[in-house]
mmCIF file of C-alpha atoms in Angstrom:
data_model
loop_
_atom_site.group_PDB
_atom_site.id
_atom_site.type_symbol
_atom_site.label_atom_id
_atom_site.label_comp_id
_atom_site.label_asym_id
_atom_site.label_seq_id
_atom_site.Cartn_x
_atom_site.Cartn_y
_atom_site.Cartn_z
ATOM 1 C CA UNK A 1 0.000 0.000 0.000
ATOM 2 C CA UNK A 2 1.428 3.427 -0.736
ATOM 3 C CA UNK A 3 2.174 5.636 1.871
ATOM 4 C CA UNK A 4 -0.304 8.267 1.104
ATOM 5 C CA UNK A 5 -3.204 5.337 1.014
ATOM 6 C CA UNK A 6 -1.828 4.731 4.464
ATOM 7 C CA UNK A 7 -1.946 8.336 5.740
ATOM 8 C CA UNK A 8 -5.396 7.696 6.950
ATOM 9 C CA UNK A 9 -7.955 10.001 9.308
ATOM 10 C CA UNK A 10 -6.588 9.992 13.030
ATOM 11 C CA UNK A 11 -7.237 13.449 13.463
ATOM 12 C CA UNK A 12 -10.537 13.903 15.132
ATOM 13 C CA UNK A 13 -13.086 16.048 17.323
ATOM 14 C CA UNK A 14 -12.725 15.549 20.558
ATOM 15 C CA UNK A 15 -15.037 16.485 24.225
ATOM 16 C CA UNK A 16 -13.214 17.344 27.301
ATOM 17 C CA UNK A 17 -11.854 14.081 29.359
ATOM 18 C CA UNK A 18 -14.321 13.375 32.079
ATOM 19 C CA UNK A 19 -13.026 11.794 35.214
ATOM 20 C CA UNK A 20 -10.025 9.315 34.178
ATOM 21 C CA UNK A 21 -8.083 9.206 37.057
ATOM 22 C CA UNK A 22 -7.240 5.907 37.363
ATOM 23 C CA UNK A 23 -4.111 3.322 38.184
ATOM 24 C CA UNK A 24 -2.725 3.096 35.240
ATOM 25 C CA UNK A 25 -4.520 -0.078 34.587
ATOM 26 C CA UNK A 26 -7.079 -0.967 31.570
ATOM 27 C CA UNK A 27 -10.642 -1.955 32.381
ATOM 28 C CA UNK A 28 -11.125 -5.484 32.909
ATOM 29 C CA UNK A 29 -10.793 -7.206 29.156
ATOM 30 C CA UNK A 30 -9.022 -4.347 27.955
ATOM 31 C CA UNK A 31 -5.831 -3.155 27.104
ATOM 32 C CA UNK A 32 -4.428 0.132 27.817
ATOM 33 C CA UNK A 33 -1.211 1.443 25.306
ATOM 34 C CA UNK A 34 0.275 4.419 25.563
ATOM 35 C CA UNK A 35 3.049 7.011 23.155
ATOM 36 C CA UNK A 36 2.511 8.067 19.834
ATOM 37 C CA UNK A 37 4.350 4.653 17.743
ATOM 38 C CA UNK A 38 2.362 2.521 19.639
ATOM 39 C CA UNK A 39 -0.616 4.351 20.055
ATOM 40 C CA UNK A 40 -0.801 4.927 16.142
ATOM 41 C CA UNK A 41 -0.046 1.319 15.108
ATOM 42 C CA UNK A 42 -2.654 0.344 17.473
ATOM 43 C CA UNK A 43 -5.179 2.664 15.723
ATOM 44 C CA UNK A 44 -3.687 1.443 12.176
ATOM 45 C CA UNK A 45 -4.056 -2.018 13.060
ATOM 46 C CA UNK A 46 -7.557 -3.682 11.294
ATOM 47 C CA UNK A 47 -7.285 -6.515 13.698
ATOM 48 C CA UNK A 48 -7.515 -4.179 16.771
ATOM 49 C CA UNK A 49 -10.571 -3.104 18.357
ATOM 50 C CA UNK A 50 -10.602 0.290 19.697
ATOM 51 C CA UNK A 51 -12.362 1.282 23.169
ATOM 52 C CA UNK A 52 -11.165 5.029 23.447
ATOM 53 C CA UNK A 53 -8.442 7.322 23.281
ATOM 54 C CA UNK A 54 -8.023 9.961 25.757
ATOM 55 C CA UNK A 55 -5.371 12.434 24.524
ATOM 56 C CA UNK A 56 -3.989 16.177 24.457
ATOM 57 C CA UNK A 57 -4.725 18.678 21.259
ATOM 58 C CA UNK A 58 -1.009 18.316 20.791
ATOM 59 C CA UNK A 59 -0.715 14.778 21.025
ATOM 60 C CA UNK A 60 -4.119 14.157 18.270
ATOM 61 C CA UNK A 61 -2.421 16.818 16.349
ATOM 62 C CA UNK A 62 1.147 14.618 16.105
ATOM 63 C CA UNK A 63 -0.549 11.192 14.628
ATOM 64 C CA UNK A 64 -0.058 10.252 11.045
ATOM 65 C CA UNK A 65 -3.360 10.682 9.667
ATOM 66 C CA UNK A 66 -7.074 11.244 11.085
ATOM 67 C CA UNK A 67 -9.822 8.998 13.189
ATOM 68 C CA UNK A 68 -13.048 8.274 12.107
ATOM 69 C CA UNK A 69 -15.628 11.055 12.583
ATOM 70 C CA UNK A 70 -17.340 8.723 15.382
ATOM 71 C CA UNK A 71 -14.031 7.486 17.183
ATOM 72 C CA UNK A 72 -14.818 7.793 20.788
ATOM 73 C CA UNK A 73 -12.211 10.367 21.966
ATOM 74 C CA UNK A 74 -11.276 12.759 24.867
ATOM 75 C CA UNK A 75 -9.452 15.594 25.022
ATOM 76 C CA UNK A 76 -7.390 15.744 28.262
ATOM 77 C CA UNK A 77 -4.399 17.524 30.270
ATOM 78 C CA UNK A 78 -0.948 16.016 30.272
ATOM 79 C CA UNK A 79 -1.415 15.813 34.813
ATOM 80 C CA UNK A 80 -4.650 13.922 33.887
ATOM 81 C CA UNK A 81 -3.217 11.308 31.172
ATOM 82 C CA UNK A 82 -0.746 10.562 33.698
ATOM 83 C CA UNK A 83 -3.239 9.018 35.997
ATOM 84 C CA UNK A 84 -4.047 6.691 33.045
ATOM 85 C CA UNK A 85 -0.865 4.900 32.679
ATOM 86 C CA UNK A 86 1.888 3.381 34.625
ATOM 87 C CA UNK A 87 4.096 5.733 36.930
ATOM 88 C CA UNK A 88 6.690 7.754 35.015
ATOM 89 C CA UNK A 89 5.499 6.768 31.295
ATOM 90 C CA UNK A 90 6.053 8.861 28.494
ATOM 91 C CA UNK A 91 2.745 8.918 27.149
ATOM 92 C CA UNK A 92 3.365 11.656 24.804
ATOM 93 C CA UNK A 93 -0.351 13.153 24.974
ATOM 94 C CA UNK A 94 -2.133 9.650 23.710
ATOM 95 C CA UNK A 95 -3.334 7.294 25.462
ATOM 96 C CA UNK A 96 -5.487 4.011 24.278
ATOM 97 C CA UNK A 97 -7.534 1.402 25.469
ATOM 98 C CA UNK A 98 -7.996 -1.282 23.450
ATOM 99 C CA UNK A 99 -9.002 -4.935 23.280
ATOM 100 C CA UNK A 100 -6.416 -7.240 23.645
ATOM 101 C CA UNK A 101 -5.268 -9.009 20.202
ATOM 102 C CA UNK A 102 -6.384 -12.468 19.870
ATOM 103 C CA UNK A 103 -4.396 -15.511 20.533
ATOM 104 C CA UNK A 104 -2.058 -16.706 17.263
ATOM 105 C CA UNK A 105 -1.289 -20.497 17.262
ATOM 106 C CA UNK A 106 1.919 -21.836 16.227
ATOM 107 C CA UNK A 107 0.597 -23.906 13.614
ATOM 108 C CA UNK A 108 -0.168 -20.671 12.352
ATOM 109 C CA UNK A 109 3.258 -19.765 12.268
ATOM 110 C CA UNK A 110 4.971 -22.369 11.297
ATOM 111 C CA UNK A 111 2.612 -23.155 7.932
ATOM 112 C CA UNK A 112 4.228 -19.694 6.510
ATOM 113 C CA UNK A 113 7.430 -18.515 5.215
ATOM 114 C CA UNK A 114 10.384 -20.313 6.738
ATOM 115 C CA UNK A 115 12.838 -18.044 5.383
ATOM 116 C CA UNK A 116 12.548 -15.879 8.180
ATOM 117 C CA UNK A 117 13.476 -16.717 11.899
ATOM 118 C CA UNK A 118 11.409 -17.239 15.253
ATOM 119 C CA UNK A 119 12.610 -16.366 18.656
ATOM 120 C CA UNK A 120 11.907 -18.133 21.214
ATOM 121 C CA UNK A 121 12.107 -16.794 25.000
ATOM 122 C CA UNK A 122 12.616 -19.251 27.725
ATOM 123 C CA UNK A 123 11.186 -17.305 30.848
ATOM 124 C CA UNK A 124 11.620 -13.473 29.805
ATOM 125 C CA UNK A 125 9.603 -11.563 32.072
ATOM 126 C CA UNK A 126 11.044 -8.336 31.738
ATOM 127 C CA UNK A 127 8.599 -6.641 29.640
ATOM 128 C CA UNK A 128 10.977 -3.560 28.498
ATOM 129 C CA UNK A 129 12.817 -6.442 27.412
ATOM 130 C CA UNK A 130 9.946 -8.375 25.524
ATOM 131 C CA UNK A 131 9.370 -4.955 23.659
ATOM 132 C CA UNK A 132 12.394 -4.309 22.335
ATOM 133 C CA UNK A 133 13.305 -7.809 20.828
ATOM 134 C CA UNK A 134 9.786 -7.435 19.318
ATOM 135 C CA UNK A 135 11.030 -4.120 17.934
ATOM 136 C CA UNK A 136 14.332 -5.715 16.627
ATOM 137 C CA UNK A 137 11.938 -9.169 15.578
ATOM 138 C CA UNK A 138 9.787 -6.368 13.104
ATOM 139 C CA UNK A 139 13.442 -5.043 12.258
ATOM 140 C CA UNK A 140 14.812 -7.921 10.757
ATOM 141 C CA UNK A 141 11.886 -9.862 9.328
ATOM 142 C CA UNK A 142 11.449 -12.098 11.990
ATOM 143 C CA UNK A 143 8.195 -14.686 11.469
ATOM 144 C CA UNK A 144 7.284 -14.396 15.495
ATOM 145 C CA UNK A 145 8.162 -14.795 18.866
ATOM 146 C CA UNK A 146 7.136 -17.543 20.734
ATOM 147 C CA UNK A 147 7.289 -17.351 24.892
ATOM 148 C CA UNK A 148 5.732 -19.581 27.224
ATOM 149 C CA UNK A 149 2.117 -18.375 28.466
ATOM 150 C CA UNK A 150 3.005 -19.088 32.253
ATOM 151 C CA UNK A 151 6.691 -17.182 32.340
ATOM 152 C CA UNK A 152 6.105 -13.889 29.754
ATOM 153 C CA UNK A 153 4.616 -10.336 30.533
ATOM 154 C CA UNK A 154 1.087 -9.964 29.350
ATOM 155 C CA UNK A 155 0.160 -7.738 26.772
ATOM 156 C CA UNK A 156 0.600 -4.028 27.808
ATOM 157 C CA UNK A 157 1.123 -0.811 27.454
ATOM 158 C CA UNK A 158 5.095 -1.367 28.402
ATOM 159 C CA UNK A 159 5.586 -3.950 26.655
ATOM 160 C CA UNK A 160 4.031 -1.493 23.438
ATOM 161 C CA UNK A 161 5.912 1.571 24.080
ATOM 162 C CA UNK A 162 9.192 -0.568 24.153
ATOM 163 C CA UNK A 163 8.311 -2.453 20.942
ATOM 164 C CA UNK A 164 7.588 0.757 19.155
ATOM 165 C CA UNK A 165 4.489 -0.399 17.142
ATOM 166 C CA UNK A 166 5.930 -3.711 16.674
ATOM 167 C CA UNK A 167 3.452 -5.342 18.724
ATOM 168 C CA UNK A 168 1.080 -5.268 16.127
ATOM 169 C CA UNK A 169 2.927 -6.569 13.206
ATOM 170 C CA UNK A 170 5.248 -9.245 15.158
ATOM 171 C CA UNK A 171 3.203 -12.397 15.627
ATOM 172 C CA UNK A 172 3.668 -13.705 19.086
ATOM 173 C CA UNK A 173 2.454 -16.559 19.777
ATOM 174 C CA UNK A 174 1.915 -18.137 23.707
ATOM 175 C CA UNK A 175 2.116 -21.496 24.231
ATOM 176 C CA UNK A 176 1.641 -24.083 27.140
ATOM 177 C CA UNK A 177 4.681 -26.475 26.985
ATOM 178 C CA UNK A 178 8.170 -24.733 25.279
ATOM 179 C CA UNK A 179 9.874 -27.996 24.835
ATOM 180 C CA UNK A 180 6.861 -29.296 23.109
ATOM 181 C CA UNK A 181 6.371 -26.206 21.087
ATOM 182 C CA UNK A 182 10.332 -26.828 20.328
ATOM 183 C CA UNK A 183 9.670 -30.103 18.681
ATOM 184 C CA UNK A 184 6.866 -29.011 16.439
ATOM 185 C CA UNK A 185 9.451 -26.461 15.387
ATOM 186 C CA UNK A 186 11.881 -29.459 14.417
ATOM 187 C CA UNK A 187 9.223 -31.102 12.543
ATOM 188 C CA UNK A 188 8.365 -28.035 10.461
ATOM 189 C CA UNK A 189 12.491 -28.119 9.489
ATOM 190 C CA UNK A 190 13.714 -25.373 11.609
ATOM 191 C CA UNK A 191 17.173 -25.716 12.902
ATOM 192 C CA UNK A 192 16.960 -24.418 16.898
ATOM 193 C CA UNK A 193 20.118 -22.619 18.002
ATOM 194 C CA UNK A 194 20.003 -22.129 21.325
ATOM 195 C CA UNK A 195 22.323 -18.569 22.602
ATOM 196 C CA UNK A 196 24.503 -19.394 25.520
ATOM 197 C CA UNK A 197 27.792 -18.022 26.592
ATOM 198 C CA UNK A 198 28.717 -21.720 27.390
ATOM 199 C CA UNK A 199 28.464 -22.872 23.736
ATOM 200 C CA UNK A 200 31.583 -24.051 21.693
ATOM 201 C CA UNK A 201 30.671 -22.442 18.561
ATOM 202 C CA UNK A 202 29.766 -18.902 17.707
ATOM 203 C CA UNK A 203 26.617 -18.114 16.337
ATOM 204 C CA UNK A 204 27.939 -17.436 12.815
ATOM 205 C CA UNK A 205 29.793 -21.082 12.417
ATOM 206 C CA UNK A 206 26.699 -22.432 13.810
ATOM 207 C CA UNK A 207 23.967 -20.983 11.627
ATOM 208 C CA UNK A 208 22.810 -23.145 8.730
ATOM 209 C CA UNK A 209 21.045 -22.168 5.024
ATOM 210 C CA UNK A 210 17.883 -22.949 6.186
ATOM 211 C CA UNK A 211 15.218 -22.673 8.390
ATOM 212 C CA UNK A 212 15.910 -21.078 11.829
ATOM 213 C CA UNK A 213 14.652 -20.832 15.362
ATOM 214 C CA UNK A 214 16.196 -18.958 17.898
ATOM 215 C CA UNK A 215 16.169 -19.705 21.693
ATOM 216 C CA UNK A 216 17.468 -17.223 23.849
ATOM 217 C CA UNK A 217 16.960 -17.735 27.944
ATOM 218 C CA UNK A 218 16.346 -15.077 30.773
ATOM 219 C CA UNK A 219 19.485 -12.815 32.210
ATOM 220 C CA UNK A 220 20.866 -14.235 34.850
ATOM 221 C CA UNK A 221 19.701 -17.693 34.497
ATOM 222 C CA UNK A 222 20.077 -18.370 31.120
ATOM 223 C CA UNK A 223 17.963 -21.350 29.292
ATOM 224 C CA UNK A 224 16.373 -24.109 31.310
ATOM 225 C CA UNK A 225 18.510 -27.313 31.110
ATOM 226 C CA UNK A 226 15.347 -29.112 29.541
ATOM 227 C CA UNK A 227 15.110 -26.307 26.548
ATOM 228 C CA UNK A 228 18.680 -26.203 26.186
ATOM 229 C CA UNK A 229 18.586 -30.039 25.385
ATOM 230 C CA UNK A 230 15.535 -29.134 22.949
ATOM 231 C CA UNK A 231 18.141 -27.612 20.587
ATOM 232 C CA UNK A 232 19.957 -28.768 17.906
ATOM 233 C CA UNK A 233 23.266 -26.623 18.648
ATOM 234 C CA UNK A 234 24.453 -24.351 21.120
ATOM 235 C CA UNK A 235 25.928 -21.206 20.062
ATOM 236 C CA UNK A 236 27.636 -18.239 21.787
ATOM 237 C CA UNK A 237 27.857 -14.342 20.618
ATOM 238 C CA UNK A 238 31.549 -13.599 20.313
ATOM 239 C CA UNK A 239 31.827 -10.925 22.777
ATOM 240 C CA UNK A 240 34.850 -9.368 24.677
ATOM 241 C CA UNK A 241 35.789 -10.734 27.693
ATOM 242 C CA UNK A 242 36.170 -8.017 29.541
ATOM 243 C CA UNK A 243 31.900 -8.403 29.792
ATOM 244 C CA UNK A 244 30.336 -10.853 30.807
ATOM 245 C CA UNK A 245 27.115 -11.278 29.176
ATOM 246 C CA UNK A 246 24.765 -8.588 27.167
ATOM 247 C CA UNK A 247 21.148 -7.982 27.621
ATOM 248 C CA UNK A 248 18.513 -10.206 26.609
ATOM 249 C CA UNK A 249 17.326 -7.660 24.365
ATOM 250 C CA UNK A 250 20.286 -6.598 22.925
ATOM 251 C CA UNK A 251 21.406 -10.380 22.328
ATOM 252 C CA UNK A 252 18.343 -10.630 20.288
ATOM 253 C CA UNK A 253 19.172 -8.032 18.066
ATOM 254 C CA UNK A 254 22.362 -9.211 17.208
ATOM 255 C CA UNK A 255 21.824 -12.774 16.613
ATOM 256 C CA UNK A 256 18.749 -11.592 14.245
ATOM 257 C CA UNK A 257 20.836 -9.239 12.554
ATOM 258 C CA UNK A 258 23.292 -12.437 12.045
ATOM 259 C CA UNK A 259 20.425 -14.254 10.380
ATOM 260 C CA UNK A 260 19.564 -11.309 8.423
ATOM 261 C CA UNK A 261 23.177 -11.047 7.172
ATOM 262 C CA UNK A 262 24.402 -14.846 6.757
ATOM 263 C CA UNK A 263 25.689 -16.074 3.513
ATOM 264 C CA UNK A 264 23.537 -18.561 1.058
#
């Protein structure tokens, strides 16, 4: 789609905010997202389903486009969206509640193009850190993320703002059992590398032409023993010594970029 055919209405009319001084949590169902990248991806996304927005003249004035004559919206101050969202976020003037997006199944997932990667999180929690690999997933043309349902941050408005919009155009997909999610990934031809500082190889002599899967564990504790032995190598970034480890996140990012870049 061209970018003018995507410079669509999200300029609207808007009524003074009534009440909405709140916790900083959604209504019950709903999602809250806050910041102008995730805020406008939100309202760009066909697949979301949009319960308000509550925002300043400024912050209606600064998204790409305009909002349907009937979107319910609020103007408010920036004291009052503050209320609205969790302590300290930069909401930017815009703040949305939304309903959640519904569940993607990895059957889903794996039935599409396996020319580009999936990461896989064993236990990431952090959800700063969640957003950003989503961010660097959308980056390099990752397929999805895949986390287990029990151990992984909920959809939010931190985990948004971090991704940058990429929440809605990464796939990720929650699943019950990660080892058992690892093996359908087998099946389907993907070769699972599994990021530890302990492995023998680096990531580049492990990577092969095809089909790939990346497993990266939480800081600190790394990969469970039973996902690590749900791999089919074990690779390590080659990074100085004189640190010890880098961030989840930032890990991520570099072993994508390394898929992005390998040689045919």
């Amino acid at each position: 789609m061209a970018k003018g055919e995507r410079k669509r209405a999200l300029r609207g009319r808007a009524g003074r905010m009534k009440g909405g001084r709140g916790s900083g949590r959604a209504t019950s169902g709903h999602v809250r997202l806050w910041g102008r990248h995730a805020v406008e991806a939100a309202l760009k996304n066909p697949d979301r389903r949009h319960r308000k927005l509550w925002a300043t003249r400024e912050g209606v004035e600064s998204l790409d486009g305009e909002l349907p004559p009937d979107f319910p919206v609020e103007y408010a101050e920036v004291t009052d969206l503050a209320r609205l969202v969790a302590r300290d976020a930069p909401h930017q003037g815009l703040v949305l509640e939304c309903e959640p997006l519904e569940d993607i199944f990895l059957d889903e997932v794996l039935d599409g193009d396996t020319g580009r990667p999936l990461v896989i999180l064993d236990q990431v929690t952090d959800p700063h850190n969640v957003g950003a690999i989503l961010r660097s997933a959308a980056a390099f043309g990752a397929a999805a993320i895949i986390t287990q349902d029990r151990h992984a941050p909920p959809e939010s408005g931190v985990v948004a703002k971090s991704a940058s919009g990429a929440l809605e155009t990464v796939p990720w997909v929650r699943v019950v059992n990660l080892a058992r999610a690892l093996d359908d990934m087998a099946e389907a031809g993907y070769w699972r590398i599994g990021l530890t500082g302990a492995g023998e190889a680096t990531l580049a002599e492990a990577l092969p032409a095809g089909p790939v899967a990346l497993v990266l564990g939480a800081e600190g504790e790394g990969m469970r023993h039973n996902i690590e032995a749900h791999c089919d190598a074990l690779a390590r970034l080659p990074i100085s010594s004189a640190i010890e480890s880098l961030n989840v996140s930032n890990a991520a990012a570099i072993a994508l970029y390394a898929v992005a870049t390998r040689q045919s």
